[in-house]
mmCIF file of C-alpha atoms in Angstrom:
data_model
loop_
_atom_site.group_PDB
_atom_site.id
_atom_site.type_symbol
_atom_site.label_atom_id
_atom_site.label_comp_id
_atom_site.label_asym_id
_atom_site.label_seq_id
_atom_site.Cartn_x
_atom_site.Cartn_y
_atom_site.Cartn_z
ATOM 1 C CA MET A 829 30.326 -35.191 10.858
ATOM 2 C CA THR A 830 27.093 -36.888 9.926
ATOM 3 C CA THR A 831 25.754 -36.689 6.390
ATOM 4 C CA ASP A 832 22.945 -34.268 7.196
ATOM 5 C CA THR A 833 25.407 -31.929 8.886
ATOM 6 C CA LYS A 834 27.521 -31.881 5.744
ATOM 7 C CA VAL A 835 24.455 -31.388 3.530
ATOM 8 C CA ILE A 836 23.176 -28.434 5.576
ATOM 9 C CA ILE A 837 26.590 -26.764 5.673
ATOM 10 C CA GLY A 838 27.024 -27.418 1.956
ATOM 11 C CA VAL A 839 23.667 -25.866 1.077
ATOM 12 C CA ILE A 840 24.245 -22.806 3.303
ATOM 13 C CA VAL A 841 27.751 -22.181 1.984
ATOM 14 C CA ALA A 842 26.646 -22.639 -1.647
ATOM 15 C CA THR A 843 23.677 -20.274 -1.188
ATOM 16 C CA VAL A 844 25.854 -17.565 0.352
ATOM 17 C CA GLY A 845 28.335 -18.035 -2.497
ATOM 18 C CA ILE A 846 25.607 -17.640 -5.096
ATOM 19 C CA ILE A 847 24.215 -14.524 -3.384
ATOM 20 C CA ILE A 848 27.622 -12.852 -3.221
ATOM 21 C CA GLY A 849 28.381 -13.830 -6.815
ATOM 22 C CA ALA A 850 25.033 -12.530 -8.072
ATOM 23 C CA GLY A 851 25.487 -9.330 -6.023
ATOM 24 C CA LEU A 852 28.924 -8.676 -7.537
ATOM 25 C CA TYR A 853 27.764 -9.492 -11.028
ATOM 26 C CA THR A 854 24.592 -7.360 -11.020
ATOM 27 C CA ASN A 855 26.402 -4.551 -9.193
ATOM 28 C CA ARG A 856 29.006 -4.351 -11.974
ATOM 29 C CA ASN A 857 26.214 -4.201 -14.553
ATOM 30 C CA ALA A 858 24.565 -1.380 -12.617
ATOM 31 C CA ALA A 859 27.833 0.558 -12.576
ATOM 32 C CA GLN A 860 28.191 0.183 -16.333
ATOM 33 C CA THR A 861 24.763 1.630 -17.044
ATOM 34 C CA GLY A 862 25.608 4.713 -14.957
ATOM 35 C CA GLU A 863 23.005 4.040 -12.252
ATOM 36 C CA VAL A 864 20.047 4.921 -14.408
ATOM 37 C CA GLY A 865 17.499 2.508 -15.745
ATOM 38 C CA PRO A 866 16.273 2.347 -19.346
ATOM 39 C CA SER A 867 14.448 5.318 -20.825
ATOM 40 C CA VAL A 868 10.782 5.533 -19.885
ATOM 41 C CA ASP A 869 8.113 4.626 -22.406
ATOM 42 C CA GLN A 870 6.142 7.864 -22.184
ATOM 43 C CA PRO A 871 8.665 10.685 -21.602
ATOM 44 C CA GLU A 872 5.957 13.293 -22.323
ATOM 45 C CA ARG A 873 4.394 12.366 -18.968
ATOM 46 C CA LEU A 874 7.530 13.243 -16.984
ATOM 47 C CA SER A 875 6.651 16.914 -16.677
ATOM 48 C CA GLN A 876 3.821 19.226 -17.605
ATOM 49 C CA GLU A 877 3.680 22.954 -18.137
ATOM 50 C CA ASP A 878 2.116 23.713 -14.775
ATOM 51 C CA ASP A 879 4.777 21.896 -12.757
ATOM 52 C CA PRO A 880 6.914 23.814 -10.283
ATOM 53 C CA VAL A 881 10.389 24.197 -11.801
ATOM 54 C CA LEU A 882 13.674 25.464 -10.414
ATOM 55 C CA GLY A 883 16.166 26.435 -13.108
ATOM 56 C CA ALA A 884 16.070 27.532 -16.725
ATOM 57 C CA GLN A 885 13.162 26.210 -18.786
ATOM 58 C CA ASP A 886 15.508 25.171 -21.605
ATOM 59 C CA ALA A 887 18.065 23.454 -19.346
ATOM 60 C CA LYS A 888 19.878 20.501 -20.831
ATOM 61 C CA VAL A 889 19.259 18.232 -17.861
ATOM 62 C CA THR A 890 15.960 17.838 -16.059
ATOM 63 C CA VAL A 891 15.770 16.178 -12.651
ATOM 64 C CA VAL A 892 12.201 15.184 -11.825
ATOM 65 C CA GLU A 893 11.211 14.100 -8.337
ATOM 66 C CA PHE A 894 7.933 12.343 -7.691
ATOM 67 C CA GLY A 895 7.427 12.988 -3.988
ATOM 68 C CA ASP A 896 5.067 12.918 -1.047
ATOM 69 C CA PHE A 897 5.494 15.558 1.665
ATOM 70 C CA GLN A 898 4.728 13.089 4.434
ATOM 71 C CA CYS A 899 7.038 10.357 3.158
ATOM 72 C CA PRO A 900 9.984 10.012 5.526
ATOM 73 C CA ALA A 901 12.323 8.815 2.775
ATOM 74 C CA CYS A 902 11.474 11.967 0.755
ATOM 75 C CA GLY A 903 12.272 13.963 3.899
ATOM 76 C CA SER A 904 15.637 12.183 4.181
ATOM 77 C CA LEU A 905 16.399 12.891 0.546
ATOM 78 C CA HIS A 906 15.401 16.560 0.801
ATOM 79 C CA PRO A 907 18.674 18.001 2.240
ATOM 80 C CA LEU A 908 20.654 16.298 -0.522
ATOM 81 C CA LEU A 909 18.408 17.580 -3.309
ATOM 82 C CA LYS A 910 18.492 21.053 -1.783
ATOM 83 C CA GLN A 911 22.269 20.937 -1.820
ATOM 84 C CA LEU A 912 22.251 19.828 -5.478
ATOM 85 C CA LYS A 913 19.821 22.619 -6.402
ATOM 86 C CA GLU A 914 22.357 25.092 -5.016
ATOM 87 C CA GLU A 915 25.394 23.410 -6.537
ATOM 88 C CA TYR A 916 23.871 23.222 -10.006
ATOM 89 C CA ALA A 917 22.222 26.654 -9.866
ATOM 90 C CA ASP A 918 24.555 28.116 -12.495
ATOM 91 C CA GLN A 919 24.568 25.068 -14.757
ATOM 92 C CA SER A 920 22.106 23.849 -17.334
ATOM 93 C CA VAL A 921 20.075 21.781 -14.866
ATOM 94 C CA LYS A 922 16.465 22.260 -13.809
ATOM 95 C CA PHE A 923 14.577 20.533 -11.004
ATOM 96 C CA VAL A 924 10.897 19.623 -11.260
ATOM 97 C CA PHE A 925 8.636 18.433 -8.456
ATOM 98 C CA ARG A 926 5.649 16.177 -9.148
ATOM 99 C CA HIS A 927 3.079 15.177 -6.553
ATOM 100 C CA PHE A 928 2.724 11.528 -5.711
ATOM 101 C CA PRO A 929 0.929 11.417 -2.333
ATOM 102 C CA LEU A 930 0.754 7.885 -0.952
ATOM 103 C CA THR A 931 -2.672 8.509 0.505
ATOM 104 C CA GLN A 932 -3.110 5.006 1.881
ATOM 105 C CA LEU A 933 -0.017 5.360 4.039
ATOM 106 C CA HIS A 934 0.013 9.047 4.861
ATOM 107 C CA GLU A 935 -3.116 10.826 6.044
ATOM 108 C CA HIS A 936 -1.748 14.357 5.476
ATOM 109 C CA ALA A 937 -0.084 13.677 2.123
ATOM 110 C CA GLN A 938 -3.013 14.715 -0.068
ATOM 111 C CA LEU A 939 -3.800 17.995 1.661
ATOM 112 C CA SER A 940 -0.074 18.836 1.908
ATOM 113 C CA ALA A 941 0.193 18.383 -1.857
ATOM 114 C CA GLU A 942 -2.870 20.611 -2.440
ATOM 115 C CA ALA A 943 -1.410 23.221 -0.076
ATOM 116 C CA ALA A 944 1.853 23.144 -2.061
ATOM 117 C CA VAL A 945 -0.063 23.786 -5.288
ATOM 118 C CA GLU A 946 -1.742 26.803 -3.680
ATOM 119 C CA ALA A 947 1.667 28.052 -2.497
ATOM 120 C CA GLN A 948 2.888 27.627 -6.067
ATOM 121 C CA LYS A 949 -0.039 29.676 -7.342
ATOM 122 C CA GLN A 950 1.044 32.414 -4.941
ATOM 123 C CA GLY A 951 4.657 32.156 -6.135
ATOM 124 C CA LYS A 952 6.120 30.433 -3.096
ATOM 125 C CA PHE A 953 6.200 26.757 -4.076
ATOM 126 C CA TRP A 954 9.826 25.948 -3.273
ATOM 127 C CA GLU A 955 9.784 27.860 0.010
ATOM 128 C CA TYR A 956 6.658 25.957 1.058
ATOM 129 C CA HIS A 957 8.068 22.668 -0.189
ATOM 130 C CA ASP A 958 11.241 23.148 1.879
ATOM 131 C CA LYS A 959 9.270 24.135 4.945
ATOM 132 C CA MET A 960 7.113 21.007 4.800
ATOM 133 C CA PHE A 961 9.994 18.603 4.301
ATOM 134 C CA GLU A 962 11.972 20.314 7.049
ATOM 135 C CA SER A 963 9.031 20.201 9.472
ATOM 136 C CA GLN A 964 8.108 16.537 8.959
ATOM 137 C CA PRO A 965 6.049 14.941 10.317
ATOM 138 C CA ALA A 966 4.065 18.031 11.489
ATOM 139 C CA LEU A 967 1.654 18.363 8.566
ATOM 140 C CA THR A 968 -1.803 18.728 10.073
ATOM 141 C CA ARG A 969 -4.170 21.343 8.720
ATOM 142 C CA ALA A 970 -3.070 23.695 11.490
ATOM 143 C CA ASP A 971 0.565 23.138 10.624
ATOM 144 C CA LEU A 972 -0.065 23.767 6.935
ATOM 145 C CA GLU A 973 -1.759 27.070 7.781
ATOM 146 C CA LYS A 974 1.064 28.042 10.135
ATOM 147 C CA TYR A 975 3.697 27.530 7.395
ATOM 148 C CA ALA A 976 1.575 29.504 4.929
ATOM 149 C CA GLN A 977 1.339 32.334 7.446
ATOM 150 C CA GLU A 978 5.098 32.265 8.038
ATOM 151 C CA LEU A 979 5.717 32.629 4.313
ATOM 152 C CA GLY A 980 3.274 35.514 4.112
ATOM 153 C CA LEU A 981 0.802 33.807 1.800
ATOM 154 C CA ASN A 982 -2.656 35.209 1.280
ATOM 155 C CA MET A 983 -4.379 33.263 4.015
ATOM 156 C CA GLU A 984 -7.908 33.749 2.812
ATOM 157 C CA ALA A 985 -7.109 32.279 -0.598
ATOM 158 C CA PHE A 986 -5.028 29.558 1.042
ATOM 159 C CA ARG A 987 -7.816 28.440 3.395
ATOM 160 C CA THR A 988 -10.395 28.506 0.617
ATOM 161 C CA ALA A 989 -8.174 26.384 -1.615
ATOM 162 C CA LEU A 990 -7.753 23.802 1.123
ATOM 163 C CA ASP A 991 -11.421 23.820 2.161
ATOM 164 C CA GLU A 992 -12.693 23.447 -1.369
ATOM 165 C CA HIS A 993 -9.886 21.178 -2.563
ATOM 166 C CA THR A 994 -9.400 23.554 -5.462
ATOM 167 C CA HIS A 995 -6.172 21.871 -6.516
ATOM 168 C CA ARG A 996 -7.261 18.275 -6.187
ATOM 169 C CA ASP A 997 -7.184 17.786 -9.949
ATOM 170 C CA VAL A 998 -3.693 19.210 -10.311
ATOM 171 C CA VAL A 999 -2.440 16.628 -7.794
ATOM 172 C CA ALA A 1000 -4.478 13.855 -9.417
ATOM 173 C CA ALA A 1001 -2.968 14.654 -12.814
ATOM 174 C CA ASP A 1002 0.535 14.256 -11.353
ATOM 175 C CA VAL A 1003 -0.448 10.960 -9.757
ATOM 176 C CA ALA A 1004 -1.878 9.723 -13.080
ATOM 177 C CA ASP A 1005 1.379 10.607 -14.851
ATOM 178 C CA GLY A 1006 3.333 8.867 -12.108
ATOM 179 C CA ARG A 1007 1.271 5.717 -12.444
ATOM 180 C CA ALA A 1008 1.644 5.771 -16.231
ATOM 181 C CA LEU A 1009 5.403 5.943 -15.685
ATOM 182 C CA GLY A 1010 5.221 2.850 -13.491
ATOM 183 C CA ILE A 1011 6.015 4.532 -10.163
ATOM 184 C CA ARG A 1012 5.303 2.361 -7.139
ATOM 185 C CA GLY A 1013 6.768 4.467 -4.336
ATOM 186 C CA THR A 1014 8.374 7.729 -3.356
ATOM 187 C CA PRO A 1015 10.773 9.321 -3.762
ATOM 188 C CA THR A 1016 11.300 8.396 -7.421
ATOM 189 C CA LEU A 1017 13.770 10.421 -9.441
ATOM 190 C CA PHE A 1018 14.191 10.784 -13.173
ATOM 191 C CA ILE A 1019 17.220 12.330 -14.836
ATOM 192 C CA ASN A 1020 16.032 13.462 -18.262
ATOM 193 C CA ASP A 1021 13.923 10.537 -19.429
ATOM 194 C CA GLN A 1022 15.730 7.871 -17.413
ATOM 195 C CA HIS A 1023 14.620 6.412 -14.105
ATOM 196 C CA TYR A 1024 17.368 7.022 -11.546
ATOM 197 C CA THR A 1025 18.128 3.745 -9.798
ATOM 198 C CA GLY A 1026 21.370 4.597 -8.019
ATOM 199 C CA SER A 1027 21.813 5.333 -4.366
ATOM 200 C CA TYR A 1028 20.698 8.594 -2.759
ATOM 201 C CA SER A 1029 24.191 9.889 -2.125
ATOM 202 C CA ALA A 1030 25.702 13.164 -3.380
ATOM 203 C CA THR A 1031 28.459 11.288 -5.240
ATOM 204 C CA ALA A 1032 26.121 8.918 -7.055
ATOM 205 C CA LEU A 1033 23.549 11.569 -7.982
ATOM 206 C CA LYS A 1034 26.145 14.075 -9.149
ATOM 207 C CA SER A 1035 27.859 11.521 -11.322
ATOM 208 C CA SER A 1036 24.573 10.737 -13.050
ATOM 209 C CA ILE A 1037 23.705 14.428 -13.486
ATOM 210 C CA ASP A 1038 27.214 15.198 -14.750
ATOM 211 C CA SER A 1039 27.129 12.390 -17.265
ATOM 212 C CA ALA A 1040 23.730 13.630 -18.514
ATOM 213 C CA LEU A 1041 25.276 17.137 -18.856
ATOM 214 C CA GLN A 1042 28.092 15.756 -20.963
ATOM 215 C CA GLN A 1043 25.906 13.731 -23.327
ATOM 216 C CA MET B 682 15.754 -33.949 17.982
ATOM 217 C CA ILE B 683 16.232 -34.478 14.244
ATOM 218 C CA ALA B 684 12.989 -32.690 13.282
ATOM 219 C CA ARG B 685 14.053 -29.537 15.089
ATOM 220 C CA LYS B 686 17.361 -29.569 13.270
ATOM 221 C CA TYR B 687 15.698 -29.709 9.868
ATOM 222 C CA LEU B 688 13.189 -27.068 10.845
ATOM 223 C CA LEU B 689 15.968 -24.675 11.873
ATOM 224 C CA ALA B 690 17.946 -25.504 8.732
ATOM 225 C CA THR B 691 14.851 -24.714 6.643
ATOM 226 C CA VAL B 692 14.373 -21.404 8.449
ATOM 227 C CA ALA B 693 18.020 -20.546 7.834
ATOM 228 C CA PHE B 694 17.721 -21.405 4.150
ATOM 229 C CA ALA B 695 14.483 -19.446 3.657
ATOM 230 C CA GLY B 696 16.031 -16.479 5.506
ATOM 231 C CA LEU B 697 19.075 -16.625 3.278
ATOM 232 C CA LEU B 698 16.894 -16.467 0.170
ATOM 233 C CA ILE B 699 14.999 -13.408 1.481
ATOM 234 C CA SER B 700 18.029 -11.475 2.711
ATOM 235 C CA GLY B 701 19.966 -12.520 -0.392
ATOM 236 C CA TYR B 702 17.205 -11.122 -2.592
ATOM 237 C CA LEU B 703 17.108 -7.861 -0.617
ATOM 238 C CA PHE B 704 20.917 -7.652 -0.771
ATOM 239 C CA ILE B 705 21.090 -8.147 -4.521
ATOM 240 C CA THR B 706 18.347 -5.599 -5.229
ATOM 241 C CA HIS B 707 20.108 -3.191 -2.881
ATOM 242 C CA VAL B 708 23.503 -3.324 -4.550
ATOM 243 C CA SER B 709 22.268 -3.577 -8.144
ATOM 244 C CA ALA B 710 19.758 -1.886 -10.425
ATOM 245 C CA LEU B 711 17.460 -4.936 -10.386
ATOM 246 C CA PRO B 712 13.881 -4.030 -9.461
ATOM 247 C CA LEU B 713 12.630 -4.907 -5.993
ATOM 248 C CA LEU B 714 9.228 -6.598 -6.128
ATOM 249 C CA CYS B 715 6.914 -4.935 -3.717
ATOM 250 C CA GLY B 716 3.256 -4.667 -2.745
ATOM 251 C CA ASP B 717 1.057 -1.927 -4.168
ATOM 252 C CA ASP B 718 1.745 0.438 -1.293
ATOM 253 C CA GLY B 719 5.412 0.660 -2.298
ATOM 254 C CA GLY B 720 6.422 0.011 1.308
ATOM 255 C CA CYS B 721 9.638 -1.854 0.532
ATOM 256 C CA HIS B 722 10.827 0.918 -1.776
ATOM 257 C CA ILE B 723 10.300 3.403 1.025
ATOM 258 C CA VAL B 724 12.128 1.208 3.500
ATOM 259 C CA GLN B 725 14.953 0.472 1.061
ATOM 260 C CA ALA B 726 15.280 4.146 0.241
ATOM 261 C CA SER B 727 15.398 5.102 3.914
ATOM 262 C CA ARG B 728 18.603 5.691 5.812
ATOM 263 C CA PHE B 729 18.015 2.420 7.669
ATOM 264 C CA ALA B 730 18.642 0.351 4.525
ATOM 265 C CA SER B 731 22.283 0.458 5.632
ATOM 266 C CA HIS B 732 23.839 0.394 9.085
ATOM 267 C CA PHE B 733 27.462 1.526 9.476
ATOM 268 C CA GLY B 734 27.827 1.601 5.726
ATOM 269 C CA ILE B 735 26.825 -2.010 5.235
ATOM 270 C CA PRO B 736 23.449 -2.938 3.669
ATOM 271 C CA THR B 737 21.071 -4.198 6.355
ATOM 272 C CA ALA B 738 20.407 -7.263 4.180
ATOM 273 C CA ALA B 739 24.095 -8.227 4.469
ATOM 274 C CA TYR B 740 23.669 -8.581 8.243
ATOM 275 C CA GLY B 741 20.708 -10.814 7.478
ATOM 276 C CA ILE B 742 22.825 -13.047 5.259
ATOM 277 C CA LEU B 743 25.479 -13.295 7.965
ATOM 278 C CA PHE B 744 22.821 -14.123 10.566
ATOM 279 C CA TYR B 745 21.108 -16.852 8.573
ATOM 280 C CA ALA B 746 24.399 -18.394 7.452
ATOM 281 C CA ALA B 747 25.582 -18.519 11.076
ATOM 282 C CA LEU B 748 22.225 -19.975 12.087
ATOM 283 C CA GLY B 749 22.493 -22.670 9.422
ATOM 284 C CA ILE B 750 26.044 -23.651 10.328
ATOM 285 C CA ALA B 751 25.396 -23.681 14.079
ATOM 286 C CA THR B 752 22.316 -25.825 13.381
ATOM 287 C CA ALA B 753 24.296 -28.262 11.256
ATOM 288 C CA LEU B 754 26.966 -28.583 13.942
ATOM 289 C CA GLU B 755 24.340 -28.710 16.719
ATOM 290 C CA LYS B 756 26.120 -26.082 18.784
ATOM 291 C CA LYS B 757 23.569 -25.237 21.400
ATOM 292 C CA THR B 758 25.239 -22.251 23.007
ATOM 293 C CA TRP B 759 25.980 -20.677 19.634
ATOM 294 C CA LEU B 760 22.383 -21.221 18.603
ATOM 295 C CA LYS B 761 21.125 -19.470 21.731
ATOM 296 C CA LEU B 762 23.380 -16.488 21.179
ATOM 297 C CA ILE B 763 22.710 -16.265 17.426
ATOM 298 C CA THR B 764 18.921 -16.529 17.662
ATOM 299 C CA ALA B 765 18.761 -14.112 20.628
ATOM 300 C CA SER B 766 20.721 -11.449 18.720
ATOM 301 C CA GLY B 767 18.667 -12.112 15.591
ATOM 302 C CA PHE B 768 15.468 -11.731 17.556
ATOM 303 C CA ILE B 769 16.554 -8.462 19.171
ATOM 304 C CA VAL B 770 17.762 -6.995 15.880
ATOM 305 C CA SER B 771 14.478 -8.003 14.193
ATOM 306 C CA LEU B 772 12.487 -6.297 16.958
ATOM 307 C CA TYR B 773 14.546 -3.153 16.443
ATOM 308 C CA LEU B 774 14.135 -3.178 12.651
ATOM 309 C CA THR B 775 10.403 -3.813 12.940
ATOM 310 C CA TYR B 776 10.170 -0.914 15.392
ATOM 311 C CA LEU B 777 11.928 1.309 12.836
ATOM 312 C CA GLU B 778 9.456 0.284 10.123
ATOM 313 C CA ALA B 779 6.453 0.872 12.328
ATOM 314 C CA PHE B 780 7.388 4.134 14.048
ATOM 315 C CA VAL B 781 10.257 5.834 12.210
ATOM 316 C CA VAL B 782 10.030 4.988 8.515
ATOM 317 C CA GLU B 783 6.273 4.362 8.802
ATOM 318 C CA ALA B 784 6.228 1.902 5.935
ATOM 319 C CA TRP B 785 6.154 -1.868 5.780
ATOM 320 C CA CYS B 786 8.544 -3.894 3.724
ATOM 321 C CA GLN B 787 6.951 -7.299 3.333
ATOM 322 C CA TRP B 788 10.301 -9.019 2.754
ATOM 323 C CA CYS B 789 11.723 -7.509 5.949
ATOM 324 C CA VAL B 790 8.659 -8.525 7.933
ATOM 325 C CA ALA B 791 8.991 -12.081 6.585
ATOM 326 C CA SER B 792 12.591 -12.125 7.724
ATOM 327 C CA ALA B 793 11.609 -10.844 11.174
ATOM 328 C CA VAL B 794 9.037 -13.654 11.430
ATOM 329 C CA LEU B 795 11.687 -16.229 10.556
ATOM 330 C CA ALA B 796 14.158 -14.817 13.097
ATOM 331 C CA THR B 797 11.436 -14.874 15.755
ATOM 332 C CA LEU B 798 10.556 -18.439 14.839
ATOM 333 C CA ALA B 799 14.205 -19.527 15.103
ATOM 334 C CA PHE B 800 14.446 -17.836 18.497
ATOM 335 C CA PHE B 801 11.477 -19.726 19.896
ATOM 336 C CA ILE B 802 12.524 -23.041 18.372
ATOM 337 C CA VAL B 803 15.893 -22.780 20.082
ATOM 338 C CA TRP B 804 14.865 -21.243 23.399
ATOM 339 C CA LEU B 805 11.719 -23.277 24.085
ATOM 340 C CA HIS B 806 13.556 -26.571 24.327
ATOM 341 C CA PRO B 807 15.249 -26.343 27.709
ATOM 342 C CA LYS B 808 15.991 -30.036 28.110
ATOM 343 C CA GLN B 809 18.046 -30.464 24.943
ATOM 344 C CA HIS B 810 21.536 -31.858 25.385
ATOM 345 C CA ASP B 811 24.535 -30.515 23.621
ATOM 346 C CA ASN B 812 26.160 -33.001 21.228
#
């Protein structure tokens, strides 16, 4: 073996060793902190009175999702969150949805969010929310109207709200809160006032919610 | 072709750093640095961040380590096989970003560029002799 062969192999093997070592070390630290990051600086921005909520207002644990209806990763997370909403229905857990449309990436995200606010005003937020996530990526204006029709919303009010962007400010307020909390992408979850950094699996999420319930 | 050997070794090393970084941020709570559009968070939160239960970045580490070792040993047939599979996998992952996840992860794109580069370095030198 020539010297450069040995050097290259040495560097490659050492780098892989360092990566695996760092992975194991940081992974153990993540496990110790229960898969949630440090508490956020401005917990009052996590939810506001006008947010759609599922569960008792005074629940011990609050799960907040900052989401975008056109974001595929939010769509992938949706079935899992829906399952958790059912499983924790009789426990002291409430789920809050905040709008965080990534308008640069997703052309329908903004209007979808506004449509969801109108559905909320008409008392059908979660039904509309489920329908949009389950129908991704069909979120054009015509699609939004079709889902509203299927849920029996008042179509005249719905169309007006979309035409006049009545709920633009509600969405913008959520986005401003999200930015203040340091959100860069969607979906971002918070369990009480801690940023959830674990994986999007039922086991990982439930263990974090359960430990928050026991605190 | 000494220069080509060092070039490939550099590509392998740079690739290891990128996939190593993605791997560590995947398995731990360390933050993933990302452009303003949040593309890498979307990609890393997508179901394609793992394949068959193994983080996609781990395949990258395996690929670049194999590339580095085959380069060091000057194994030409290995190099052809390794870079061809790396190139095909990169094409597939880039396709997923563009059309399925619809978000760009700059680190993943950088890795795809490196894998493509390695592929052309190896395959565009038909008259090389095996040592």
